[in-house]
Amino acid sequence: MRSLDRKLWRELWQMKSQAIAIALVIVCGVAIHIMFGATLEALRQTQARYYQDYRFADVFVSMKRAPESLRARIATIPGVVETETRVVAPINLEVAGFPEPITGRLISIPDNRESRLNRLYLRQGRLVAADRDDEVIVSEAFAGAHHLTPGARLRVVINGRRQTLTIVGTALSPEYINQMRPGSLFPDYQRYGVLWMGRRALGVAYGMEGAFNDVVLGLASDHAVPEVIDALDRLLTPYGGLGAYDREDQASHRFLSEEFNQITLSATLFPALFLGVAVFLLNVVVNRLVGMQREQIGTLKAFGYGNVAVALHYLKLVLAIVLAGVVAGIFTGAWLGQSLAELYMTFFRFPFLDYRLTWPLVLGATLFNAGAAVIGTAVALRAAFALRPAEAMRPEPPARYRATMIERLGLQRFLSPPNRMILRHIERRPLKSLLTMLGIALACGITMVGRFQEATIEHMLDVHYKLSQREDLAVTFVEATAWQAISSLMGLPGVERVEVFRTVPVRLRFQQRSHRTILKGIPAGGDLQRLLDAGLRPLALPAEGVLLTDYLGQMLGVRAGDRLLIEVLEGNRPVREVAVAGLVKEYLGVAGYMELAGLNRLLREGPAISGAYLAVDDRVRPALYRRLEEIPRIAGTAIREQEIRNFHRTMEQTMLFFTFIATIFAIIIAFGVIYNSARIALTEQGRELASLRVLGFTRAEIAYILLGELGLLVLLAIPFGFLIGQGICALFVQGARSELYRIPLIIHPSTYAFAATVVLVSALVSGLLIRRKLDRLDLIAVLKTRD
Amino acid sequence: MTAFHDRVFLAQGLTKIYPMGEIQVQALRGVDLELFAGEFVVLLGPSGSGKSTLLNILGGLDSPSSGAMQYGGRNLSVYDDAELTRYRREHVGFVFQFYNLIPSLTARENVALVTEIARNPLAPEEALDLVGLADRMDHFPAQLSGGEQQRVAIARAVAKRPEVLLCDEPTGALDVQTGIRVLTVIERVNRELGTTTVVITHNAAIAAMADRVIHLSNGLIAHIDRNAQRQAPHEIVW
């Protein structure tokens, strides 16, 4: 079959621009599929290996203080195989040259042995020496954010006492793959640090000698979790237990799970979309490409080439394009996936990354595309094979044109002959026109999904930080504090307004559903923290009952008026039934809200508070920060401006990277679709157009006939594209909802404008390229031969 | 006049109806015909007389609606697609009015396209030499004149040493001088290789080259003429 193969390569070369356009569409589909697939696979593998190798605990619990002797009793709870008691202390830190408040958490590690659970992965330096009380290991993220290396010194306030510690190592822990200040939505490695110290030294510093305030457990199997938690809670209640929880409620793991869900969604939705669109186009293009070779197929068959030989020939042609696209797509995807995975690495603190392409991923992409191409080819060939060669070689009988609907309505006098030709073309082959339009509309739609999030994120920020969280600073106390603390806050330099709040960890139960979250008490009529209704209007806080974040309400399946069971997870752990007064609109985080005094009553406590929101005078911030650090009761200070920056950075890191890629790919796909449609139209109508030229039509006139049809289809396709785009965005928004954030389905006009511009520019460029080909149409050759 | 004894084709009661756009065309209305080995036959008739349809059925490019077409004692009309393909591959050479060369292949490669699937072919170069194109073998169709393209098509058709050479208006798209060169080549193939040759034309002058001239009209054989003496193409005046 050497001559046939030669024909194949020559024809490939001839249609190179078209082949490249098709291959590019495939590259995009495959690259997205591989990028997400490989990243997701890498993250999952890495997490699993890390958890296993570094013994991530199964159950966690903190308490006020328990004697070390209790360890033996905990260890005998059925199902428990490993027990590690720890001292965990909230601290304030000072890093030379960094003016803002830094808070953190100091965790004990065993003095003379390796941890049984949550082992450290030492990145630099060494573990602390058992006989030293001034050595500390800091988390790699914190060290990196402040350029701290072993040997550097840190000033730390533990339990109100200032101490200078020497860094001996930097490390990572499976417990802090995501490292966030409790209550924060996004990580901030500069202002929150995790540190480790020897058990004895920390015990002395924190007043926990011979005692512990935190324990982590390893279980034989997941099935034991509920019983172990129950037993543990019963055992620890006298010691001020704060409620045991499993991995699902462990902050880092939960965040990781949410993020993985998010990535999984993207890794499913985007590739399915892009690959789907690419495959659809491939099928349409291949079908028409082979369909146009009807006469050559007839000729080959006339010489005695069998169906199999002819089919193989065209399959080879199509697969050459497809496989080139698939291979390029796999490499592009693998490369982008590596970048994406590395990007996530800066976000999730894994010690290593298990990144590799897996065969199912590669095979899936290959088979999916090759399959679509084969089907498209097969459909076209079946039509060609159905004809006797004599018929196939005969020019197609004149197509059955008829007056279009518009003309039948008597409007033809408004249409010039070229316009009539355009309309009749479209109406004669409605399916073809519809498929072309669908292709363009899909390209328009996927352009939107890559874009809409950017404007939406700004909206989320505005709502959360301008309408709802309006404080400059939020301070939290080490533990619940008497209401009088407000006056000492008022006395701080630059403080203009103080609004207190009370937070308490709770488990909310409704019917068989439950969720661990925080319940927040705020004073009615506050200005710094406002709750919003569904229409984003400030909501008056009801005197009775609890308000829930709308998403939390949906998770629990509650509506206003339902009665919710609240299990308080600290103090004497009361369980109360409270009516749901309503839902509040929140895009970030989830929580329950009550009027402050109502919450104090529910907790059977006096007017206690957990922290306060401050409005401050910007000019005296440095002085204020210094004063805040000196107050031992303050466990943490969150700066709103910084929270906004953290939010931006996180979103940019995780989401905007792939929306950027998605946008680029969508543009390529849009161009690929439109260029191919135009190119095929040229081949199909070339003879007819050349004949018109011979009859005296100008180049511009025949270009109008050819490109006018395309232009009309493009214009008709754009509104459909908007609808498709809305659908895809809705799907994305629906799937991307998580406890961390919900992206509202708000499609900014600029997104529509962008998608329409991409389509129109693609059409314009395709039109110009086709116009050049039209100008070079060989009239003599057209007249001389039959096609 | 040469006497032909070995019957190659036997057609009995051939009819063919096919749809053309919205109308049905009755191309053949009952044709009975015999063709003999080595014979040069011209099918003559106006447009729509059914000559192309008859040629297509002879060549296995089409099947009759009714009636039988026997080739060497086997009934082509019951052949399925694969059998017809093998029949064309092994026995038939085609020359079309519009050459139907593959534009992406050179002259030599167009011929090779056929010799590669034939059992005992001429070398492509030999076939092109036969039609006087030895020096233009590496030209693409677009670089060849109409007559040259048609001679490539003839080389392609005869390179497999077919039993039958079927030519549909081989000179239809050519000027007189070129037409004569092409006919000379066809005549030479018929004479030197002994290939049964059927040529369709609506040019009555070409009929003088034939052993027999079959006149078709309106889907039927009107009459058959026998030439006592075949004329050489260059003697023909049209």
PDB file of N, CA, C and O in Angstrom, chain B residues 69-114:
ATOM      1  N   MET B  69     -25.739 -10.360 -15.878  1.00  0.00           N
ATOM      2  CA  MET B  69     -24.522 -10.011 -16.598  1.00  0.00           C
ATOM      3  C   MET B  69     -23.498 -11.072 -16.263  1.00  0.00           C
ATOM      4  O   MET B  69     -23.089 -11.217 -15.128  1.00  0.00           O
ATOM      5  N   GLN B  70     -23.133 -11.870 -17.279  1.00  0.00           N
ATOM      6  CA  GLN B  70     -22.166 -12.937 -17.026  1.00  0.00           C
ATOM      7  C   GLN B  70     -20.806 -12.534 -17.542  1.00  0.00           C
ATOM      8  O   GLN B  70     -20.671 -11.959 -18.620  1.00  0.00           O
ATOM      9  N   TYR B  71     -19.817 -12.821 -16.739  1.00  0.00           N
ATOM     10  CA  TYR B  71     -18.436 -12.617 -17.162  1.00  0.00           C
ATOM     11  C   TYR B  71     -17.740 -13.955 -17.032  1.00  0.00           C
ATOM     12  O   TYR B  71     -17.680 -14.522 -15.930  1.00  0.00           O
ATOM     13  N   GLY B  72     -17.238 -14.471 -18.175  1.00  0.00           N
ATOM     14  CA  GLY B  72     -16.565 -15.776 -18.157  1.00  0.00           C
ATOM     15  C   GLY B  72     -17.431 -16.837 -17.516  1.00  0.00           C
ATOM     16  O   GLY B  72     -16.927 -17.679 -16.783  1.00  0.00           O
ATOM     17  N   GLY B  73     -18.721 -16.783 -17.740  1.00  0.00           N
ATOM     18  CA  GLY B  73     -19.623 -17.812 -17.239  1.00  0.00           C
ATOM     19  C   GLY B  73     -20.116 -17.567 -15.830  1.00  0.00           C
ATOM     20  O   GLY B  73     -20.959 -18.292 -15.314  1.00  0.00           O
ATOM     21  N   ARG B  74     -19.618 -16.537 -15.162  1.00  0.00           N
ATOM     22  CA  ARG B  74     -20.100 -16.244 -13.803  1.00  0.00           C
ATOM     23  C   ARG B  74     -21.019 -15.032 -13.837  1.00  0.00           C
ATOM     24  O   ARG B  74     -20.780 -14.083 -14.586  1.00  0.00           O
ATOM     25  N   ASN B  75     -22.036 -15.063 -12.997  1.00  0.00           N
ATOM     26  CA  ASN B  75     -23.048 -14.006 -13.020  1.00  0.00           C
ATOM     27  C   ASN B  75     -22.659 -12.852 -12.102  1.00  0.00           C
ATOM     28  O   ASN B  75     -22.716 -12.950 -10.882  1.00  0.00           O
ATOM     29  N   LEU B  76     -22.241 -11.742 -12.717  1.00  0.00           N
ATOM     30  CA  LEU B  76     -21.810 -10.591 -11.919  1.00  0.00           C
ATOM     31  C   LEU B  76     -22.953  -9.962 -11.132  1.00  0.00           C
ATOM     32  O   LEU B  76     -22.739  -9.351 -10.088  1.00  0.00           O
ATOM     33  N   SER B  77     -24.163 -10.111 -11.651  1.00  0.00           N
ATOM     34  CA  SER B  77     -25.269  -9.376 -11.013  1.00  0.00           C
ATOM     35  C   SER B  77     -25.591  -9.879  -9.616  1.00  0.00           C
ATOM     36  O   SER B  77     -26.261  -9.191  -8.856  1.00  0.00           O
ATOM     37  N   VAL B  78     -25.106 -11.095  -9.283  1.00  0.00           N
ATOM     38  CA  VAL B  78     -25.372 -11.559  -7.912  1.00  0.00           C
ATOM     39  C   VAL B  78     -24.150 -11.368  -7.023  1.00  0.00           C
ATOM     40  O   VAL B  78     -24.162 -11.739  -5.853  1.00  0.00           O
ATOM     41  N   TYR B  79     -23.088 -10.776  -7.555  1.00  0.00           N
ATOM     42  CA  TYR B  79     -21.878 -10.573  -6.750  1.00  0.00           C
ATOM     43  C   TYR B  79     -22.146  -9.568  -5.636  1.00  0.00           C
ATOM     44  O   TYR B  79     -22.836  -8.570  -5.848  1.00  0.00           O
ATOM     45  N   ASP B  80     -21.577  -9.855  -4.507  1.00  0.00           N
ATOM     46  CA  ASP B  80     -21.665  -8.833  -3.458  1.00  0.00           C
ATOM     47  C   ASP B  80     -20.498  -7.859  -3.616  1.00  0.00           C
ATOM     48  O   ASP B  80     -19.680  -7.999  -4.533  1.00  0.00           O
ATOM     49  N   ASP B  81     -20.450  -6.910  -2.736  1.00  0.00           N
ATOM     50  CA  ASP B  81     -19.472  -5.834  -2.862  1.00  0.00           C
ATOM     51  C   ASP B  81     -18.041  -6.362  -2.898  1.00  0.00           C
ATOM     52  O   ASP B  81     -17.236  -5.951  -3.732  1.00  0.00           O
ATOM     53  N   ALA B  82     -17.733  -7.305  -2.017  1.00  0.00           N
ATOM     54  CA  ALA B  82     -16.361  -7.816  -1.954  1.00  0.00           C
ATOM     55  C   ALA B  82     -16.009  -8.550  -3.238  1.00  0.00           C
ATOM     56  O   ALA B  82     -14.884  -8.446  -3.756  1.00  0.00           O
ATOM     57  N   GLU B  83     -16.988  -9.323  -3.764  1.00  0.00           N
ATOM     58  CA  GLU B  83     -16.720 -10.083  -4.993  1.00  0.00           C
ATOM     59  C   GLU B  83     -16.529  -9.135  -6.175  1.00  0.00           C
ATOM     60  O   GLU B  83     -15.661  -9.354  -7.025  1.00  0.00           O
ATOM     61  N   LEU B  84     -17.339  -8.088  -6.217  1.00  0.00           N
ATOM     62  CA  LEU B  84     -17.193  -7.104  -7.289  1.00  0.00           C
ATOM     63  C   LEU B  84     -15.840  -6.416  -7.187  1.00  0.00           C
ATOM     64  O   LEU B  84     -15.175  -6.163  -8.192  1.00  0.00           O
ATOM     65  N   THR B  85     -15.441  -6.116  -5.961  1.00  0.00           N
ATOM     66  CA  THR B  85     -14.137  -5.476  -5.763  1.00  0.00           C
ATOM     67  C   THR B  85     -13.038  -6.360  -6.322  1.00  0.00           C
ATOM     68  O   THR B  85     -12.154  -5.903  -7.034  1.00  0.00           O
ATOM     69  N   ARG B  86     -13.099  -7.681  -6.002  1.00  0.00           N
ATOM     70  CA  ARG B  86     -12.066  -8.592  -6.495  1.00  0.00           C
ATOM     71  C   ARG B  86     -12.115  -8.694  -8.025  1.00  0.00           C
ATOM     72  O   ARG B  86     -11.085  -8.736  -8.690  1.00  0.00           O
ATOM     73  N   TYR B  87     -13.317  -8.705  -8.538  1.00  0.00           N
ATOM     74  CA  TYR B  87     -13.491  -8.756  -9.994  1.00  0.00           C
ATOM     75  C   TYR B  87     -12.811  -7.546 -10.638  1.00  0.00           C
ATOM     76  O   TYR B  87     -12.049  -7.673 -11.598  1.00  0.00           O
ATOM     77  N   ARG B  88     -13.062  -6.368 -10.120  1.00  0.00           N
ATOM     78  CA  ARG B  88     -12.463  -5.155 -10.690  1.00  0.00           C
ATOM     79  C   ARG B  88     -10.948  -5.187 -10.549  1.00  0.00           C
ATOM     80  O   ARG B  88     -10.210  -4.857 -11.462  1.00  0.00           O
ATOM     81  N   ARG B  89     -10.512  -5.630  -9.377  1.00  0.00           N
ATOM     82  CA  ARG B  89      -9.088  -5.625  -9.104  1.00  0.00           C
ATOM     83  C   ARG B  89      -8.346  -6.553 -10.064  1.00  0.00           C
ATOM     84  O   ARG B  89      -7.246  -6.257 -10.504  1.00  0.00           O
ATOM     85  N   GLU B  90      -8.981  -7.716 -10.375  1.00  0.00           N
ATOM     86  CA  GLU B  90      -8.259  -8.728 -11.132  1.00  0.00           C
ATOM     87  C   GLU B  90      -8.474  -8.652 -12.634  1.00  0.00           C
ATOM     88  O   GLU B  90      -7.634  -9.099 -13.399  1.00  0.00           O
ATOM     89  N   HIS B  91      -9.625  -8.106 -13.048  1.00  0.00           N
ATOM     90  CA  HIS B  91      -9.945  -8.270 -14.468  1.00  0.00           C
ATOM     91  C   HIS B  91     -10.157  -6.990 -15.247  1.00  0.00           C
ATOM     92  O   HIS B  91     -10.096  -7.005 -16.467  1.00  0.00           O
ATOM     93  N   VAL B  92     -10.454  -5.879 -14.599  1.00  0.00           N
ATOM     94  CA  VAL B  92     -10.951  -4.719 -15.333  1.00  0.00           C
ATOM     95  C   VAL B  92     -10.016  -3.522 -15.207  1.00  0.00           C
ATOM     96  O   VAL B  92      -9.499  -3.234 -14.128  1.00  0.00           O
ATOM     97  N   GLY B  93      -9.820  -2.826 -16.331  1.00  0.00           N
ATOM     98  CA  GLY B  93      -9.126  -1.545 -16.294  1.00  0.00           C
ATOM     99  C   GLY B  93     -10.087  -0.448 -16.718  1.00  0.00           C
ATOM    100  O   GLY B  93     -10.876  -0.633 -17.647  1.00  0.00           O
ATOM    101  N   PHE B  94     -10.049   0.673 -16.005  1.00  0.00           N
ATOM    102  CA  PHE B  94     -10.980   1.762 -16.311  1.00  0.00           C
ATOM    103  C   PHE B  94     -10.243   2.996 -16.804  1.00  0.00           C
ATOM    104  O   PHE B  94      -9.180   3.344 -16.291  1.00  0.00           O
ATOM    105  N   VAL B  95     -10.885   3.669 -17.768  1.00  0.00           N
ATOM    106  CA  VAL B  95     -10.426   5.014 -18.137  1.00  0.00           C
ATOM    107  C   VAL B  95     -11.664   5.910 -18.113  1.00  0.00           C
ATOM    108  O   VAL B  95     -12.681   5.568 -18.717  1.00  0.00           O
ATOM    109  N   PHE B  96     -11.572   7.011 -17.377  1.00  0.00           N
ATOM    110  CA  PHE B  96     -12.741   7.882 -17.222  1.00  0.00           C
ATOM    111  C   PHE B  96     -12.567   9.164 -18.023  1.00  0.00           C
ATOM    112  O   PHE B  96     -11.445   9.585 -18.316  1.00  0.00           O
ATOM    113  N   GLN B  97     -13.702   9.787 -18.314  1.00  0.00           N
ATOM    114  CA  GLN B  97     -13.651  11.038 -19.074  1.00  0.00           C
ATOM    115  C   GLN B  97     -12.793  12.089 -18.359  1.00  0.00           C
ATOM    116  O   GLN B  97     -12.037  12.811 -18.987  1.00  0.00           O
ATOM    117  N   PHE B  98     -12.956  12.154 -17.040  1.00  0.00           N
ATOM    118  CA  PHE B  98     -12.220  13.195 -16.294  1.00  0.00           C
ATOM    119  C   PHE B  98     -11.018  12.614 -15.565  1.00  0.00           C
ATOM    120  O   PHE B  98     -10.607  13.123 -14.531  1.00  0.00           O
ATOM    121  N   TYR B  99     -10.489  11.533 -16.127  1.00  0.00           N
ATOM    122  CA  TYR B  99      -9.220  10.920 -15.687  1.00  0.00           C
ATOM    123  C   TYR B  99      -9.264  10.335 -14.280  1.00  0.00           C
ATOM    124  O   TYR B  99      -8.720   9.274 -14.045  1.00  0.00           O
ATOM    125  N   ASN B 100      -9.867  11.055 -13.346  1.00  0.00           N
ATOM    126  CA  ASN B 100      -9.910  10.599 -11.949  1.00  0.00           C
ATOM    127  C   ASN B 100      -8.557  10.171 -11.410  1.00  0.00           C
ATOM    128  O   ASN B 100      -8.426   9.152 -10.753  1.00  0.00           O
ATOM    129  N   LEU B 101      -7.547  10.971 -11.723  1.00  0.00           N
ATOM    130  CA  LEU B 101      -6.243  10.712 -11.103  1.00  0.00           C
ATOM    131  C   LEU B 101      -6.288  11.225  -9.660  1.00  0.00           C
ATOM    132  O   LEU B 101      -7.068  12.122  -9.356  1.00  0.00           O
ATOM    133  N   ILE B 102      -5.458  10.635  -8.835  1.00  0.00           N
ATOM    134  CA  ILE B 102      -5.367  11.135  -7.454  1.00  0.00           C
ATOM    135  C   ILE B 102      -4.409  12.330  -7.488  1.00  0.00           C
ATOM    136  O   ILE B 102      -3.219  12.167  -7.804  1.00  0.00           O
ATOM    137  N   PRO B 103      -4.909  13.519  -7.203  1.00  0.00           N
ATOM    138  CA  PRO B 103      -4.082  14.716  -7.407  1.00  0.00           C
ATOM    139  C   PRO B 103      -2.830  14.745  -6.549  1.00  0.00           C
ATOM    140  O   PRO B 103      -1.853  15.379  -6.909  1.00  0.00           O
ATOM    141  N   SER B 104      -2.855  14.021  -5.435  1.00  0.00           N
ATOM    142  CA  SER B 104      -1.696  14.099  -4.540  1.00  0.00           C
ATOM    143  C   SER B 104      -0.609  13.100  -4.921  1.00  0.00           C
ATOM    144  O   SER B 104       0.415  13.035  -4.245  1.00  0.00           O
ATOM    145  N   LEU B 105      -0.822  12.316  -5.983  1.00  0.00           N
ATOM    146  CA  LEU B 105       0.192  11.337  -6.370  1.00  0.00           C
ATOM    147  C   LEU B 105       0.733  11.672  -7.754  1.00  0.00           C
ATOM    148  O   LEU B 105       0.001  12.152  -8.624  1.00  0.00           O
ATOM    149  N   THR B 106       2.028  11.392  -7.976  1.00  0.00           N
ATOM    150  CA  THR B 106       2.631  11.625  -9.289  1.00  0.00           C
ATOM    151  C   THR B 106       2.089  10.597 -10.281  1.00  0.00           C
ATOM    152  O   THR B 106       1.409   9.628  -9.889  1.00  0.00           O
ATOM    153  N   ALA B 107       2.443  10.784 -11.561  1.00  0.00           N
ATOM    154  CA  ALA B 107       1.995   9.854 -12.602  1.00  0.00           C
ATOM    155  C   ALA B 107       2.401   8.426 -12.229  1.00  0.00           C
ATOM    156  O   ALA B 107       1.587   7.503 -12.237  1.00  0.00           O
ATOM    157  N   ARG B 108       3.675   8.267 -11.890  1.00  0.00           N
ATOM    158  CA  ARG B 108       4.171   6.934 -11.553  1.00  0.00           C
ATOM    159  C   ARG B 108       3.416   6.360 -10.352  1.00  0.00           C
ATOM    160  O   ARG B 108       3.034   5.189 -10.332  1.00  0.00           O
ATOM    161  N   GLU B 109       3.185   7.218  -9.371  1.00  0.00           N
ATOM    162  CA  GLU B 109       2.521   6.731  -8.152  1.00  0.00           C
ATOM    163  C   GLU B 109       1.054   6.402  -8.410  1.00  0.00           C
ATOM    164  O   GLU B 109       0.511   5.473  -7.812  1.00  0.00           O
ATOM    165  N   ASN B 110       0.426   7.165  -9.330  1.00  0.00           N
ATOM    166  CA  ASN B 110      -0.955   6.834  -9.684  1.00  0.00           C
ATOM    167  C   ASN B 110      -1.036   5.452 -10.310  1.00  0.00           C
ATOM    168  O   ASN B 110      -1.963   4.691 -10.029  1.00  0.00           O
ATOM    169  N   VAL B 111      -0.050   5.128 -11.126  1.00  0.00           N
ATOM    170  CA  VAL B 111      -0.041   3.793 -11.740  1.00  0.00           C
ATOM    171  C   VAL B 111       0.282   2.749 -10.668  1.00  0.00           C
ATOM    172  O   VAL B 111      -0.347   1.694 -10.603  1.00  0.00           O
ATOM    173  N   ALA B 112       1.250   3.092  -9.832  1.00  0.00           N
ATOM    174  CA  ALA B 112       1.655   2.139  -8.786  1.00  0.00           C
ATOM    175  C   ALA B 112       0.491   1.806  -7.852  1.00  0.00           C
ATOM    176  O   ALA B 112       0.395   0.701  -7.332  1.00  0.00           O
ATOM    177  N   LEU B 113      -0.391   2.780  -7.692  1.00  0.00           N
ATOM    178  CA  LEU B 113      -1.574   2.566  -6.851  1.00  0.00           C
ATOM    179  C   LEU B 113      -2.307   1.296  -7.272  1.00  0.00           C
ATOM    180  O   LEU B 113      -2.842   0.556  -6.447  1.00  0.00           O
ATOM    181  N   VAL B 114      -2.308   1.038  -8.592  1.00  0.00           N
ATOM    182  CA  VAL B 114      -3.009  -0.131  -9.106  1.00  0.00           C
ATOM    183  C   VAL B 114      -2.084  -1.342  -9.171  1.00  0.00           C
ATOM    184  O   VAL B 114      -2.484  -2.458  -8.828  1.00  0.00           O
TER     185      VAL B 114
END
